[in-house]
Each structure stands twice: as structure tokens, then as C-alpha cells.
Amino acid sequence: MKRFLTLIMLLFMALFCGFLFSCNNESESQQQSEEFPPFCEVRKKKIGKADCIIINTGSKILMIDTGETENLADIHSFMREREWDKIDTLILTHPDKDHIGGASEIISHYGIKTVIEGAYAPLTEEYVLYHATLEEMGIEPIILNGAYSFKLDGCEIEIDAPRKQKYASKQSNNSSLVGSLTCGERRFLFCGDAMELRLAELTESEIGAHD
């Protein structure tokens, strides 16, 4: 019963993440911001239906997903307005084109040194182009098969990788990396497009233990 209730809570969190972070057709003036004093700021970039989350931890910039190629102009404009000309770390939750379509240009344009992705690797046009750019730039991606964590300034980022190589349904979505950002007393969950099978795995992870 306890496991069932935990799963229900995780499903609710996924819906909440989707509501909070998924992109829609709102104008730039409707840009949302979450600030976590004294040093962390999360920006949910509005770029149609694609995903792109930008986190400023004080002196470092972390990007989670890059949207599609058609969203690049909006992302560049957003970065210029804030005078952010470098991205330190890029996390790609899964290889759907609305999450990695802009990855090739983002990597080459913003001098990214650290790229983190999951092990699921479909040979789609977007995925092949993205990896070709990594090779051209001499970047060896961190490919996760298990838990991984790192820090940027005073923030801790924990990533939970899929437990399976193959899922019975929605393979790409259920292969999503799920990340947790901890800044001070605040924690935030980034779900990618994780669905029921993937969310059920979070009951075995400390990442799932969000308030």
C-alpha cells in the first residue's frame, strides 16, 4: 500500500513538472522565473511545445534540454538579453527531437565542455547530428547507466538514470533521465518526459523523495 501511494505521488509530481516546465506558446513577456536565494535562479524558457530549462547557479549556467532547431533563435535572444555567453553543463534528458533538436548548435555556440545523456541511443537524424558535433568539438559525453551527481557553485544536481535498456511502451520517454536540483533548502525535480514505467523506478531512488 505504501509503495502504491508513493507511485501515485510520483505520478502527481510528473504532471506538476509537466505543467510547470513544459513549454507553450506564451510570449516572452510571460517568461517564468523561480529564484532560490541567495544564488540559484531557474528559468523555464517558453519555446512552443519543446523543452529547454536554464539554471543560473551564481557563476555557472546549466541547461537541461535544448528544444528544436526552430527554437534556437528564441534561446539565443534569451541568452543575449541576460548577457550569458557560456553554458557550463548540458543535460539531455532523452533523445526526442523536441529535447535535443537544438543540441548541435547550442554545444558549438556556447562553449559547452560537459554534456550528460542517457544510454538510450536511437539513430535519428537529430541524434546523429548531435553526436557528430560532439566528435567535432572533442567532447566525450557522460553517458549514464546509473546514479550520478555533481555540484555547481552551492547547488547539487543529482541524476537518476533508467534501470532498463528496453521498456514495454514509450521507449524514448521512459528512458528519460530524471534530475533533482538542491539549492539551500529548496529542491526541484526535472522529469524529462518520464512516464509511468519510468516514474515507478523512482520509488527506489532518493531522488523520488521530494516534498
PDB file of C-alpha atoms in Angstrom:
ATOM      1  CA  MET A   1       0.000   0.000   0.000  1.00  0.00           C
ATOM      2  CA  LYS A   2       2.828   2.391   0.890  1.00  0.00           C
ATOM      3  CA  ARG A   3       4.546   1.681  -2.448  1.00  0.00           C
ATOM      4  CA  PHE A   4       1.266   2.304  -4.281  1.00  0.00           C
ATOM      5  CA  LEU A   5       0.794   5.668  -2.538  1.00  0.00           C
ATOM      6  CA  THR A   6       4.396   6.616  -3.335  1.00  0.00           C
ATOM      7  CA  LEU A   7       3.814   5.828  -7.007  1.00  0.00           C
ATOM      8  CA  ILE A   8       0.660   7.949  -7.038  1.00  0.00           C
ATOM      9  CA  MET A   9       2.651  10.827  -5.538  1.00  0.00           C
ATOM     10  CA  LEU A  10       5.321  10.430  -8.217  1.00  0.00           C
ATOM     11  CA  LEU A  11       2.713  10.482 -10.966  1.00  0.00           C
ATOM     12  CA  PHE A  12       1.313  13.667  -9.478  1.00  0.00           C
ATOM     13  CA  MET A  13       4.820  15.171  -9.425  1.00  0.00           C
ATOM     14  CA  ALA A  14       5.285  14.267 -13.080  1.00  0.00           C
ATOM     15  CA  LEU A  15       2.064  16.021 -14.022  1.00  0.00           C
ATOM     16  CA  PHE A  16       3.134  19.008 -11.927  1.00  0.00           C
ATOM     17  CA  CYS A  17       6.553  19.073 -13.613  1.00  0.00           C
ATOM     18  CA  GLY A  18       4.893  18.941 -16.999  1.00  0.00           C
ATOM     19  CA  PHE A  19       2.621  21.836 -16.089  1.00  0.00           C
ATOM     20  CA  LEU A  20       5.451  23.891 -14.650  1.00  0.00           C
ATOM     21  CA  PHE A  21       8.233  23.196 -17.118  1.00  0.00           C
ATOM     22  CA  SER A  22       6.674  22.171 -20.436  1.00  0.00           C
ATOM     23  CA  CYS A  23       6.824  24.964 -22.975  1.00  0.00           C
ATOM     24  CA  ASN A  24       3.800  26.557 -24.616  1.00  0.00           C
ATOM     25  CA  ASN A  25       3.021  29.445 -26.967  1.00  0.00           C
ATOM     26  CA  GLU A  26       3.095  32.251 -24.421  1.00  0.00           C
ATOM     27  CA  SER A  27       5.018  35.414 -25.318  1.00  0.00           C
ATOM     28  CA  GLU A  28       8.492  36.290 -23.988  1.00  0.00           C
ATOM     29  CA  SER A  29       6.872  38.775 -21.619  1.00  0.00           C
ATOM     30  CA  GLN A  30       5.318  35.781 -19.856  1.00  0.00           C
ATOM     31  CA  GLN A  31       8.722  34.292 -19.056  1.00  0.00           C
ATOM     32  CA  GLN A  32       8.557  32.500 -15.707  1.00  0.00           C
ATOM     33  CA  SER A  33      11.297  32.604 -13.089  1.00  0.00           C
ATOM     34  CA  GLU A  34      11.921  30.723  -9.862  1.00  0.00           C
ATOM     35  CA  GLU A  35      14.567  32.222  -7.594  1.00  0.00           C
ATOM     36  CA  PHE A  36      16.209  30.325  -4.760  1.00  0.00           C
ATOM     37  CA  PRO A  37      18.151  32.825  -2.599  1.00  0.00           C
ATOM     38  CA  PRO A  38      20.898  33.564  -2.388  1.00  0.00           C
ATOM     39  CA  PHE A  39      22.442  32.114  -5.508  1.00  0.00           C
ATOM     40  CA  CYS A  40      20.217  29.989  -7.743  1.00  0.00           C
ATOM     41  CA  GLU A  41      17.769  31.004 -10.435  1.00  0.00           C
ATOM     42  CA  VAL A  42      15.732  28.710 -12.684  1.00  0.00           C
ATOM     43  CA  ARG A  43      14.349  29.938 -15.999  1.00  0.00           C
ATOM     44  CA  LYS A  44      11.683  27.996 -17.853  1.00  0.00           C
ATOM     45  CA  LYS A  45      12.094  29.188 -21.430  1.00  0.00           C
ATOM     46  CA  LYS A  46       8.885  29.465 -23.440  1.00  0.00           C
ATOM     47  CA  ILE A  47       9.617  27.894 -26.834  1.00  0.00           C
ATOM     48  CA  GLY A  48       6.432  26.392 -28.180  1.00  0.00           C
ATOM     49  CA  LYS A  49       5.939  22.805 -27.027  1.00  0.00           C
ATOM     50  CA  ALA A  50       9.631  21.974 -26.755  1.00  0.00           C
ATOM     51  CA  ASP A  51      11.687  21.760 -23.571  1.00  0.00           C
ATOM     52  CA  CYS A  52      14.589  23.985 -22.525  1.00  0.00           C
ATOM     53  CA  ILE A  53      15.373  24.831 -18.901  1.00  0.00           C
ATOM     54  CA  ILE A  54      18.184  27.226 -17.989  1.00  0.00           C
ATOM     55  CA  ILE A  55      19.605  27.362 -14.466  1.00  0.00           C
ATOM     56  CA  ASN A  56      21.963  30.066 -13.201  1.00  0.00           C
ATOM     57  CA  THR A  57      23.686  28.880 -10.021  1.00  0.00           C
ATOM     58  CA  GLY A  58      25.586  32.118  -9.461  1.00  0.00           C
ATOM     59  CA  SER A  59      28.663  31.788 -11.644  1.00  0.00           C
ATOM     60  CA  LYS A  60      27.663  28.737 -13.703  1.00  0.00           C
ATOM     61  CA  ILE A  61      24.962  28.077 -16.272  1.00  0.00           C
ATOM     62  CA  LEU A  62      23.277  24.672 -16.563  1.00  0.00           C
ATOM     63  CA  MET A  63      20.918  23.868 -19.438  1.00  0.00           C
ATOM     64  CA  ILE A  64      18.504  20.945 -19.420  1.00  0.00           C
ATOM     65  CA  ASP A  65      17.407  20.041 -22.975  1.00  0.00           C
ATOM     66  CA  THR A  66      17.649  22.354 -25.986  1.00  0.00           C
ATOM     67  CA  GLY A  67      14.283  22.390 -27.731  1.00  0.00           C
ATOM     68  CA  GLU A  68      14.111  22.004 -31.513  1.00  0.00           C
ATOM     69  CA  THR A  69      16.130  23.783 -34.206  1.00  0.00           C
ATOM     70  CA  GLU A  70      13.244  26.180 -34.808  1.00  0.00           C
ATOM     71  CA  ASN A  71      13.543  27.332 -31.186  1.00  0.00           C
ATOM     72  CA  LEU A  72      17.217  28.337 -31.405  1.00  0.00           C
ATOM     73  CA  ALA A  73      16.561  31.992 -32.265  1.00  0.00           C
ATOM     74  CA  ASP A  74      14.458  32.389 -29.110  1.00  0.00           C
ATOM     75  CA  ILE A  75      17.116  30.700 -26.964  1.00  0.00           C
ATOM     76  CA  HIS A  76      19.915  32.875 -28.380  1.00  0.00           C
ATOM     77  CA  SER A  77      17.820  36.004 -27.801  1.00  0.00           C
ATOM     78  CA  PHE A  78      17.104  34.931 -24.229  1.00  0.00           C
ATOM     79  CA  MET A  79      20.806  34.352 -23.548  1.00  0.00           C
ATOM     80  CA  ARG A  80      21.866  37.683 -25.109  1.00  0.00           C
ATOM     81  CA  GLU A  81      19.341  39.664 -23.069  1.00  0.00           C
ATOM     82  CA  ARG A  82      20.890  38.310 -19.886  1.00  0.00           C
ATOM     83  CA  GLU A  83      24.446  38.619 -21.228  1.00  0.00           C
ATOM     84  CA  TRP A  84      25.033  34.903 -20.745  1.00  0.00           C
ATOM     85  CA  ASP A  85      27.554  33.824 -23.387  1.00  0.00           C
ATOM     86  CA  LYS A  86      28.627  30.463 -21.973  1.00  0.00           C
ATOM     87  CA  ILE A  87      26.921  27.281 -20.799  1.00  0.00           C
ATOM     88  CA  ASP A  88      28.954  25.112 -18.453  1.00  0.00           C
ATOM     89  CA  THR A  89      26.919  21.901 -18.433  1.00  0.00           C
ATOM     90  CA  LEU A  90      24.225  20.475 -20.697  1.00  0.00           C
ATOM     91  CA  ILE A  91      21.920  17.658 -19.610  1.00  0.00           C
ATOM     92  CA  LEU A  92      19.856  15.947 -22.310  1.00  0.00           C
ATOM     93  CA  THR A  93      17.065  14.001 -20.645  1.00  0.00           C
ATOM     94  CA  HIS A  94      16.259  11.846 -23.689  1.00  0.00           C
ATOM     95  CA  PRO A  95      16.803  11.952 -27.464  1.00  0.00           C
ATOM     96  CA  ASP A  96      13.414  13.108 -28.796  1.00  0.00           C
ATOM     97  CA  LYS A  97      13.802  15.996 -31.248  1.00  0.00           C
ATOM     98  CA  ASP A  98      11.915  18.447 -29.021  1.00  0.00           C
ATOM     99  CA  HIS A  99      14.615  17.880 -26.390  1.00  0.00           C
ATOM    100  CA  ILE A 100      17.822  17.541 -28.461  1.00  0.00           C
ATOM    101  CA  GLY A 101      16.957  19.217 -31.776  1.00  0.00           C
ATOM    102  CA  GLY A 102      18.963  22.326 -30.930  1.00  0.00           C
ATOM    103  CA  ALA A 103      21.803  20.488 -29.174  1.00  0.00           C
ATOM    104  CA  SER A 104      24.290  20.625 -32.037  1.00  0.00           C
ATOM    105  CA  GLU A 105      24.214  24.420 -32.342  1.00  0.00           C
ATOM    106  CA  ILE A 106      23.952  25.027 -28.598  1.00  0.00           C
ATOM    107  CA  ILE A 107      27.082  22.948 -27.967  1.00  0.00           C
ATOM    108  CA  SER A 108      29.168  24.660 -30.642  1.00  0.00           C
ATOM    109  CA  HIS A 109      27.881  28.181 -29.876  1.00  0.00           C
ATOM    110  CA  TYR A 110      28.208  28.300 -26.087  1.00  0.00           C
ATOM    111  CA  GLY A 111      31.494  26.520 -25.494  1.00  0.00           C
ATOM    112  CA  ILE A 112      29.972  23.653 -23.551  1.00  0.00           C
ATOM    113  CA  LYS A 113      32.547  21.302 -22.027  1.00  0.00           C
ATOM    114  CA  THR A 114      30.333  18.865 -20.122  1.00  0.00           C
ATOM    115  CA  VAL A 115      27.435  17.017 -21.749  1.00  0.00           C
ATOM    116  CA  ILE A 116      25.375  14.408 -19.885  1.00  0.00           C
ATOM    117  CA  GLU A 117      22.976  11.992 -21.584  1.00  0.00           C
ATOM    118  CA  GLY A 118      21.318   8.637 -21.048  1.00  0.00           C
ATOM    119  CA  ALA A 119      22.320   5.346 -22.625  1.00  0.00           C
ATOM    120  CA  TYR A 120      19.317   5.100 -24.981  1.00  0.00           C
ATOM    121  CA  ALA A 121      20.674   5.985 -28.424  1.00  0.00           C
ATOM    122  CA  PRO A 122      18.273   5.809 -31.396  1.00  0.00           C
ATOM    123  CA  LEU A 123      19.943   6.686 -34.699  1.00  0.00           C
ATOM    124  CA  THR A 124      17.607   9.559 -35.543  1.00  0.00           C
ATOM    125  CA  GLU A 125      18.733  12.499 -37.650  1.00  0.00           C
ATOM    126  CA  GLU A 126      18.890  14.777 -34.603  1.00  0.00           C
ATOM    127  CA  TYR A 127      20.827  12.275 -32.517  1.00  0.00           C
ATOM    128  CA  VAL A 128      23.384  11.571 -35.270  1.00  0.00           C
ATOM    129  CA  LEU A 129      23.951  15.312 -35.860  1.00  0.00           C
ATOM    130  CA  TYR A 130      24.327  15.962 -32.154  1.00  0.00           C
ATOM    131  CA  HIS A 131      26.965  13.233 -31.761  1.00  0.00           C
ATOM    132  CA  ALA A 132      28.786  14.412 -34.873  1.00  0.00           C
ATOM    133  CA  THR A 133      29.097  17.832 -33.220  1.00  0.00           C
ATOM    134  CA  LEU A 134      30.410  16.258 -30.028  1.00  0.00           C
ATOM    135  CA  GLU A 135      33.103  14.474 -32.015  1.00  0.00           C
ATOM    136  CA  GLU A 136      33.979  17.627 -33.950  1.00  0.00           C
ATOM    137  CA  MET A 137      34.296  19.622 -30.720  1.00  0.00           C
ATOM    138  CA  GLY A 138      36.317  16.894 -28.996  1.00  0.00           C
ATOM    139  CA  ILE A 139      33.713  16.380 -26.286  1.00  0.00           C
ATOM    140  CA  GLU A 140      33.292  12.986 -24.669  1.00  0.00           C
ATOM    141  CA  PRO A 141      29.754  12.860 -23.264  1.00  0.00           C
ATOM    142  CA  ILE A 142      28.992  11.393 -19.866  1.00  0.00           C
ATOM    143  CA  ILE A 143      26.615   8.533 -20.662  1.00  0.00           C
ATOM    144  CA  LEU A 144      24.696   7.452 -17.600  1.00  0.00           C
ATOM    145  CA  ASN A 145      23.722   3.914 -16.704  1.00  0.00           C
ATOM    146  CA  GLY A 146      23.332   4.663 -13.006  1.00  0.00           C
ATOM    147  CA  ALA A 147      23.050   7.435 -10.452  1.00  0.00           C
ATOM    148  CA  TYR A 148      25.268  10.494 -10.916  1.00  0.00           C
ATOM    149  CA  SER A 149      25.704  13.751  -9.016  1.00  0.00           C
ATOM    150  CA  PHE A 150      27.760  16.912  -9.232  1.00  0.00           C
ATOM    151  CA  LYS A 151      27.828  20.457  -7.872  1.00  0.00           C
ATOM    152  CA  LEU A 152      27.737  23.866  -9.464  1.00  0.00           C
ATOM    153  CA  ASP A 153      28.503  26.669  -7.032  1.00  0.00           C
ATOM    154  CA  GLY A 154      26.351  25.911  -3.977  1.00  0.00           C
ATOM    155  CA  CYS A 155      23.821  23.778  -5.845  1.00  0.00           C
ATOM    156  CA  GLU A 156      23.803  19.983  -6.014  1.00  0.00           C
ATOM    157  CA  ILE A 157      22.448  18.205  -9.058  1.00  0.00           C
ATOM    158  CA  GLU A 158      21.529  14.520  -8.755  1.00  0.00           C
ATOM    159  CA  ILE A 159      20.556  12.457 -11.783  1.00  0.00           C
ATOM    160  CA  ASP A 160      18.684   9.175 -11.813  1.00  0.00           C
ATOM    161  CA  ALA A 161      19.224   7.011 -14.910  1.00  0.00           C
ATOM    162  CA  PRO A 162      16.762   4.438 -16.290  1.00  0.00           C
ATOM    163  CA  ARG A 163      17.085   0.965 -14.815  1.00  0.00           C
ATOM    164  CA  LYS A 164      16.260  -0.859 -18.042  1.00  0.00           C
ATOM    165  CA  GLN A 165      17.611  -0.873 -21.571  1.00  0.00           C
ATOM    166  CA  LYS A 166      14.185  -1.557 -23.030  1.00  0.00           C
ATOM    167  CA  TYR A 167      10.686  -0.593 -21.900  1.00  0.00           C
ATOM    168  CA  ALA A 168       7.405  -2.187 -22.910  1.00  0.00           C
ATOM    169  CA  SER A 169       5.983   1.137 -24.125  1.00  0.00           C
ATOM    170  CA  LYS A 170       7.086   4.698 -24.906  1.00  0.00           C
ATOM    171  CA  GLN A 171      10.731   3.665 -25.022  1.00  0.00           C
ATOM    172  CA  SER A 172      12.204   7.134 -25.505  1.00  0.00           C
ATOM    173  CA  ASN A 173      10.066   8.877 -22.874  1.00  0.00           C
ATOM    174  CA  ASN A 174      10.598   6.117 -20.325  1.00  0.00           C
ATOM    175  CA  SER A 175      14.344   6.364 -20.972  1.00  0.00           C
ATOM    176  CA  SER A 176      14.359   9.912 -19.597  1.00  0.00           C
ATOM    177  CA  LEU A 177      16.991  10.971 -17.135  1.00  0.00           C
ATOM    178  CA  VAL A 178      15.338  12.481 -14.055  1.00  0.00           C
ATOM    179  CA  GLY A 179      17.213  15.219 -12.243  1.00  0.00           C
ATOM    180  CA  SER A 180      16.976  16.819  -8.826  1.00  0.00           C
ATOM    181  CA  LEU A 181      18.315  20.298  -8.095  1.00  0.00           C
ATOM    182  CA  THR A 182      19.046  21.221  -4.467  1.00  0.00           C
ATOM    183  CA  CYS A 183      19.781  24.865  -3.662  1.00  0.00           C
ATOM    184  CA  GLY A 184      19.756  25.667   0.024  1.00  0.00           C
ATOM    185  CA  GLU A 185      16.509  24.342   1.467  1.00  0.00           C
ATOM    186  CA  ARG A 186      14.759  24.120  -1.907  1.00  0.00           C
ATOM    187  CA  ARG A 187      14.628  21.035  -4.118  1.00  0.00           C
ATOM    188  CA  PHE A 188      13.251  20.810  -7.614  1.00  0.00           C
ATOM    189  CA  LEU A 189      12.520  17.778  -9.766  1.00  0.00           C
ATOM    190  CA  PHE A 190      13.112  17.712 -13.534  1.00  0.00           C
ATOM    191  CA  CYS A 191      11.211  14.813 -15.064  1.00  0.00           C
ATOM    192  CA  GLY A 192      12.010  14.988 -18.764  1.00  0.00           C
ATOM    193  CA  ASP A 193       9.132  13.092 -20.378  1.00  0.00           C
ATOM    194  CA  ALA A 194       9.223  10.222 -17.869  1.00  0.00           C
ATOM    195  CA  MET A 195       6.033   8.165 -17.900  1.00  0.00           C
ATOM    196  CA  GLU A 196       4.509   5.520 -15.621  1.00  0.00           C
ATOM    197  CA  LEU A 197       7.142   2.803 -16.109  1.00  0.00           C
ATOM    198  CA  ARG A 198       9.989   5.221 -15.505  1.00  0.00           C
ATOM    199  CA  LEU A 199       8.307   7.002 -12.618  1.00  0.00           C
ATOM    200  CA  ALA A 200       7.719   3.686 -10.862  1.00  0.00           C
ATOM    201  CA  GLU A 201      11.508   3.259 -10.701  1.00  0.00           C
ATOM    202  CA  LEU A 202      11.828   6.475  -8.710  1.00  0.00           C
ATOM    203  CA  THR A 203      10.263   4.759  -5.709  1.00  0.00           C
ATOM    204  CA  GLU A 204      13.660   3.037  -5.366  1.00  0.00           C
ATOM    205  CA  SER A 205      15.612   6.294  -5.636  1.00  0.00           C
ATOM    206  CA  GLU A 206      16.270   9.061  -3.143  1.00  0.00           C
ATOM    207  CA  ILE A 207      15.506  11.488  -5.970  1.00  0.00           C
ATOM    208  CA  GLY A 208      11.853  10.472  -5.673  1.00  0.00           C
ATOM    209  CA  ALA A 209      11.731  11.657  -2.064  1.00  0.00           C
ATOM    210  CA  HIS A 210      10.733  15.241  -2.807  1.00  0.00           C
ATOM    211  CA  ASP A 211       8.393  17.240  -0.582  1.00  0.00           C
TER     212      ASP A 211
END
